[in-house]
mmCIF file of C-alpha atoms and ligand atoms in Angstrom:
data_model
loop_
_atom_site.group_PDB
_atom_site.id
_atom_site.type_symbol
_atom_site.label_atom_id
_atom_site.label_comp_id
_atom_site.label_asym_id
_atom_site.label_seq_id
_atom_site.Cartn_x
_atom_site.Cartn_y
_atom_site.Cartn_z
ATOM 1 C CA MET A 11 -7.555 26.727 -27.217
ATOM 2 C CA ARG A 12 -4.602 25.772 -29.134
ATOM 3 C CA LYS A 13 -2.350 27.261 -26.267
ATOM 4 C CA THR A 14 -4.012 24.840 -24.032
ATOM 5 C CA SER A 15 -3.559 21.950 -25.930
ATOM 6 C CA ALA A 16 0.077 22.589 -26.612
ATOM 7 C CA PHE A 17 0.596 22.532 -22.638
ATOM 8 C CA LEU A 18 -1.282 19.578 -22.309
ATOM 9 C CA TRP A 19 0.967 18.053 -24.808
ATOM 10 C CA ILE A 20 3.859 19.269 -22.955
ATOM 11 C CA SER A 21 2.720 18.047 -19.821
ATOM 12 C CA PHE A 22 2.532 14.579 -20.999
ATOM 13 C CA ALA A 23 5.739 14.394 -22.507
ATOM 14 C CA VAL A 24 7.290 15.510 -19.307
ATOM 15 C CA VAL A 25 5.178 12.841 -16.989
ATOM 16 C CA PHE A 26 6.349 10.219 -19.937
ATOM 17 C CA PHE A 27 10.097 11.394 -19.031
ATOM 18 C CA LEU A 28 9.806 11.497 -15.750
ATOM 19 C CA VAL A 29 8.417 7.838 -15.720
ATOM 20 C CA LEU A 30 10.885 6.546 -17.923
ATOM 21 C CA ALA A 31 13.563 8.405 -15.795
ATOM 22 C CA PHE A 32 12.608 6.786 -12.577
ATOM 23 C CA ARG A 33 11.058 2.978 -13.331
ATOM 24 C CA PRO A 34 12.223 0.563 -10.928
ATOM 25 C CA VAL A 35 15.923 -0.974 -11.768
ATOM 26 C CA ASN A 36 14.365 -4.364 -12.474
ATOM 27 C CA ALA A 37 12.276 -3.173 -14.988
ATOM 28 C CA SER A 38 15.326 -2.069 -17.319
ATOM 29 C CA GLY A 39 16.519 -5.924 -16.814
ATOM 30 C CA SER A 40 19.726 -5.657 -15.499
ATOM 31 C CA VAL A 41 19.502 -9.606 -14.521
ATOM 32 C CA LYS A 42 18.172 -11.052 -17.334
ATOM 33 C CA TYR A 43 15.928 -13.783 -15.837
ATOM 34 C CA ALA A 44 14.585 -11.504 -12.587
ATOM 35 C CA GLU A 45 12.819 -9.796 -15.632
ATOM 36 C CA GLY A 46 10.095 -12.727 -15.387
ATOM 37 C CA ASN A 47 10.724 -13.521 -11.513
ATOM 38 C CA PRO A 48 10.377 -10.172 -9.635
ATOM 39 C CA GLU A 49 9.756 -12.472 -6.369
ATOM 40 C CA LEU A 50 13.457 -14.066 -6.531
ATOM 41 C CA PRO A 51 15.808 -12.261 -4.444
ATOM 42 C CA ASP A 52 18.714 -11.095 -6.684
ATOM 43 C CA SER A 53 21.235 -13.010 -4.915
ATOM 44 C CA VAL A 54 19.567 -16.192 -5.894
ATOM 45 C CA ALA A 55 18.253 -15.082 -8.937
ATOM 46 C CA LYS A 56 21.878 -14.755 -10.373
ATOM 47 C CA ILE A 57 22.955 -18.157 -9.207
ATOM 48 C CA ILE A 58 20.112 -19.691 -11.058
ATOM 49 C CA GLN A 59 20.654 -17.707 -13.989
ATOM 50 C CA LYS A 60 23.997 -19.113 -14.595
ATOM 51 C CA ALA A 61 23.777 -22.807 -13.204
ATOM 52 C CA CYS A 62 19.698 -23.877 -13.971
ATOM 53 C CA MET A 63 18.159 -21.428 -16.486
ATOM 54 C CA ASP A 64 19.646 -23.765 -19.551
ATOM 55 C CA CYS A 65 17.454 -26.133 -18.342
ATOM 56 C CA HIS A 66 14.614 -24.778 -15.951
ATOM 57 C CA GLY A 67 13.644 -21.516 -18.187
ATOM 58 C CA ALA A 68 11.451 -20.548 -20.758
ATOM 59 C CA ASP A 69 13.924 -22.264 -23.508
ATOM 60 C CA GLY A 70 14.906 -24.819 -21.378
ATOM 61 C CA ASN A 71 14.147 -28.453 -21.403
ATOM 62 C CA SER A 72 10.349 -29.409 -21.397
ATOM 63 C CA MET A 73 10.765 -32.363 -18.626
ATOM 64 C CA ALA A 74 12.866 -29.877 -16.534
ATOM 65 C CA LYS A 75 10.471 -27.192 -16.989
ATOM 66 C CA MET A 76 7.461 -29.424 -15.612
ATOM 67 C CA ARG A 77 9.233 -29.798 -12.370
ATOM 68 C CA VAL A 78 10.381 -25.965 -11.930
ATOM 69 C CA ASN A 79 10.054 -23.422 -14.547
ATOM 70 C CA PHE A 80 11.975 -20.208 -13.177
ATOM 71 C CA SER A 81 10.432 -17.836 -16.143
ATOM 72 C CA SER A 82 7.094 -18.345 -14.582
ATOM 73 C CA TRP A 83 8.166 -18.472 -10.905
ATOM 74 C CA ASN A 84 6.321 -15.513 -9.989
ATOM 75 C CA THR A 85 2.761 -17.581 -11.208
ATOM 76 C CA TYR A 86 3.387 -20.138 -8.226
ATOM 77 C CA ASP A 87 1.917 -19.457 -5.206
ATOM 78 C CA THR A 88 3.302 -18.965 -1.842
ATOM 79 C CA LYS A 89 3.061 -22.546 -0.775
ATOM 80 C CA ARG A 90 4.269 -23.838 -4.180
ATOM 81 C CA GLN A 91 7.312 -21.623 -3.985
ATOM 82 C CA ALA A 92 8.418 -22.919 -0.514
ATOM 83 C CA ASP A 93 7.896 -26.472 -1.611
ATOM 84 C CA LYS A 94 9.812 -26.049 -4.849
ATOM 85 C CA ALA A 95 12.618 -24.028 -2.900
ATOM 86 C CA ASN A 96 13.117 -26.914 -0.592
ATOM 87 C CA ASP A 97 13.354 -29.353 -3.233
ATOM 88 C CA ILE A 98 15.933 -27.107 -4.901
ATOM 89 C CA SER A 99 17.652 -26.806 -1.559
ATOM 90 C CA LYS A 100 18.093 -30.423 -1.393
ATOM 91 C CA LYS A 101 19.131 -30.774 -5.189
ATOM 92 C CA VAL A 102 21.751 -28.239 -4.773
ATOM 93 C CA SER A 103 22.895 -29.349 -1.583
ATOM 94 C CA LYS A 104 23.473 -33.113 -2.982
ATOM 95 C CA GLY A 105 24.985 -32.266 -6.384
ATOM 96 C CA SER A 106 22.466 -33.621 -7.994
ATOM 97 C CA MET A 107 21.191 -30.631 -9.827
ATOM 98 C CA PRO A 108 23.014 -28.858 -11.845
ATOM 99 C CA PRO A 109 23.371 -33.103 -13.759
ATOM 100 C CA GLY A 110 26.772 -34.110 -13.753
ATOM 101 C CA LYS A 111 26.883 -33.857 -17.705
ATOM 102 C CA TRP A 112 25.983 -30.360 -17.731
ATOM 103 C CA ARG A 113 28.895 -29.756 -14.547
ATOM 104 C CA LYS A 114 31.846 -31.211 -17.015
ATOM 105 C CA ASN A 115 30.479 -29.161 -19.932
ATOM 106 C CA ASN A 116 30.178 -25.452 -17.597
ATOM 107 C CA PRO A 117 32.514 -26.072 -14.831
ATOM 108 C CA GLY A 118 32.922 -22.603 -14.114
ATOM 109 C CA ASN A 119 29.194 -22.189 -13.480
ATOM 110 C CA ILE A 120 28.593 -25.036 -10.827
ATOM 111 C CA PRO A 121 27.414 -23.449 -7.652
ATOM 112 C CA THR A 122 30.152 -22.598 -5.078
ATOM 113 C CA GLN A 123 29.743 -24.023 -1.329
ATOM 114 C CA ALA A 124 28.761 -20.494 -0.361
ATOM 115 C CA GLU A 125 26.143 -20.133 -2.975
ATOM 116 C CA VAL A 126 24.684 -23.918 -2.060
ATOM 117 C CA ASP A 127 24.433 -22.042 1.510
ATOM 118 C CA LEU A 128 22.678 -19.054 0.391
ATOM 119 C CA ILE A 129 19.902 -21.074 -1.626
ATOM 120 C CA LYS A 130 19.727 -23.168 1.508
ATOM 121 C CA ASN A 131 18.992 -20.311 3.892
ATOM 122 C CA TRP A 132 16.589 -18.792 1.265
ATOM 123 C CA ALA A 133 14.665 -21.913 1.144
ATOM 124 C CA LYS A 134 14.327 -22.035 5.170
ATOM 125 C CA ALA A 135 13.452 -18.668 5.100
ATOM 126 C CA LEU A 136 10.638 -19.331 2.608
ATOM 127 C CA ASN A 137 9.369 -22.657 5.023
ATOM 128 C CA ASN A 138 9.704 -20.967 8.006
HETATM 129 C C1 HEC B 29 21.381 -29.659 -18.113
HETATM 130 C C2 HEC B 29 19.798 -29.723 -17.617
HETATM 131 C C3 HEC B 29 19.308 -29.347 -16.061
HETATM 132 C C4 HEC B 29 19.899 -28.026 -15.410
HETATM 133 C C5 HEC B 29 21.356 -27.009 -15.832
HETATM 134 C C6 HEC B 29 19.398 -28.140 -13.987
HETATM 135 N N1 HEC B 29 18.609 -29.138 -14.248
HETATM 136 FE FE1 HEC B 29 17.024 -29.409 -12.459
HETATM 137 N N2 HEC B 29 16.147 -30.846 -13.903
HETATM 138 C C7 HEC B 29 16.748 -31.015 -15.031
HETATM 139 C C8 HEC B 29 15.694 -31.995 -15.679
HETATM 140 C C9 HEC B 29 15.762 -32.975 -16.791
HETATM 141 C C10 HEC B 29 14.971 -32.521 -14.359
HETATM 142 C C11 HEC B 29 13.775 -33.583 -14.391
HETATM 143 C C12 HEC B 29 14.500 -34.686 -14.274
HETATM 144 C C13 HEC B 29 13.549 -36.017 -13.756
HETATM 145 O O1 HEC B 29 12.242 -35.528 -13.898
HETATM 146 O O2 HEC B 29 14.023 -36.911 -13.176
HETATM 147 C C14 HEC B 29 15.197 -31.918 -13.303
HETATM 148 C C15 HEC B 29 14.378 -31.470 -11.939
HETATM 149 C C16 HEC B 29 15.113 -30.933 -11.136
HETATM 150 C C17 HEC B 29 14.083 -30.861 -10.129
HETATM 151 C C18 HEC B 29 12.768 -31.495 -9.467
HETATM 152 C C19 HEC B 29 13.715 -32.801 -9.383
HETATM 153 C C20 HEC B 29 12.265 -33.099 -8.612
HETATM 154 O O3 HEC B 29 12.679 -34.640 -7.978
HETATM 155 O O4 HEC B 29 11.139 -33.245 -8.726
HETATM 156 C C21 HEC B 29 14.715 -29.623 -9.267
HETATM 157 C C22 HEC B 29 14.128 -29.020 -8.083
HETATM 158 C C23 HEC B 29 15.383 -29.155 -10.154
HETATM 159 N N3 HEC B 29 15.770 -29.830 -11.465
HETATM 160 C C24 HEC B 29 16.654 -27.994 -9.668
HETATM 161 C C25 HEC B 29 17.459 -27.549 -10.463
HETATM 162 C C26 HEC B 29 18.056 -26.404 -10.065
HETATM 163 C C27 HEC B 29 17.951 -25.656 -8.766
HETATM 164 C C28 HEC B 29 19.195 -26.378 -11.105
HETATM 165 C C29 HEC B 29 20.299 -25.078 -10.817
HETATM 166 C C30 HEC B 29 21.323 -25.078 -9.518
HETATM 167 C C31 HEC B 29 19.122 -27.094 -11.950
HETATM 168 N N4 HEC B 29 18.015 -28.012 -11.689
HETATM 169 C C32 HEC B 29 19.642 -27.209 -13.290
HETATM 170 C C33 HEC B 29 17.566 -30.507 -16.032
HETATM 171 C C34 HEC B 29 18.618 -29.806 -15.692
#
């Protein structure tokens, strides 16, 4: 009887360590905001993390969050994600997001042309 329960405990421990060792990379949070947003591709997530999360994330600005909250992106349904992606693509292409004042204060984090194109293509794909 005692031997059986020792065996069970060891089995549990082995399973536990296997789960820890093989859990998906995202769950360990290598890209901070991707944790709450598993539905955003990493390439897009990285741009949003550096240029949008100051305002459009859980700790952001309430006006901004009302429009788009990337921390709850995974709660948006497919249609809403596609619509928001379109808005995002337009704002970023025009350069009206991130806002001018933020650009002045964070010149190194303004999305590059290549990053703007990446966002445009992502939005297009979601709206096909
Ligand atoms: C300095 C804070 C700040 C940053 C950084 C910022 N935004 Fe915004 N954003 C706002 C605010 C505030 C609003 C709401 C403005 C309004 O309602 O007129 C907003 C609104 C929006 C809207 C909705 C616009 C509309 O007309 O419905 C989109 C889309 C958007 N932002 C995308 C982005 C994206 C994408 C980024 C990053 C590339 C970004 N924003 C970065 C503050 C910010």
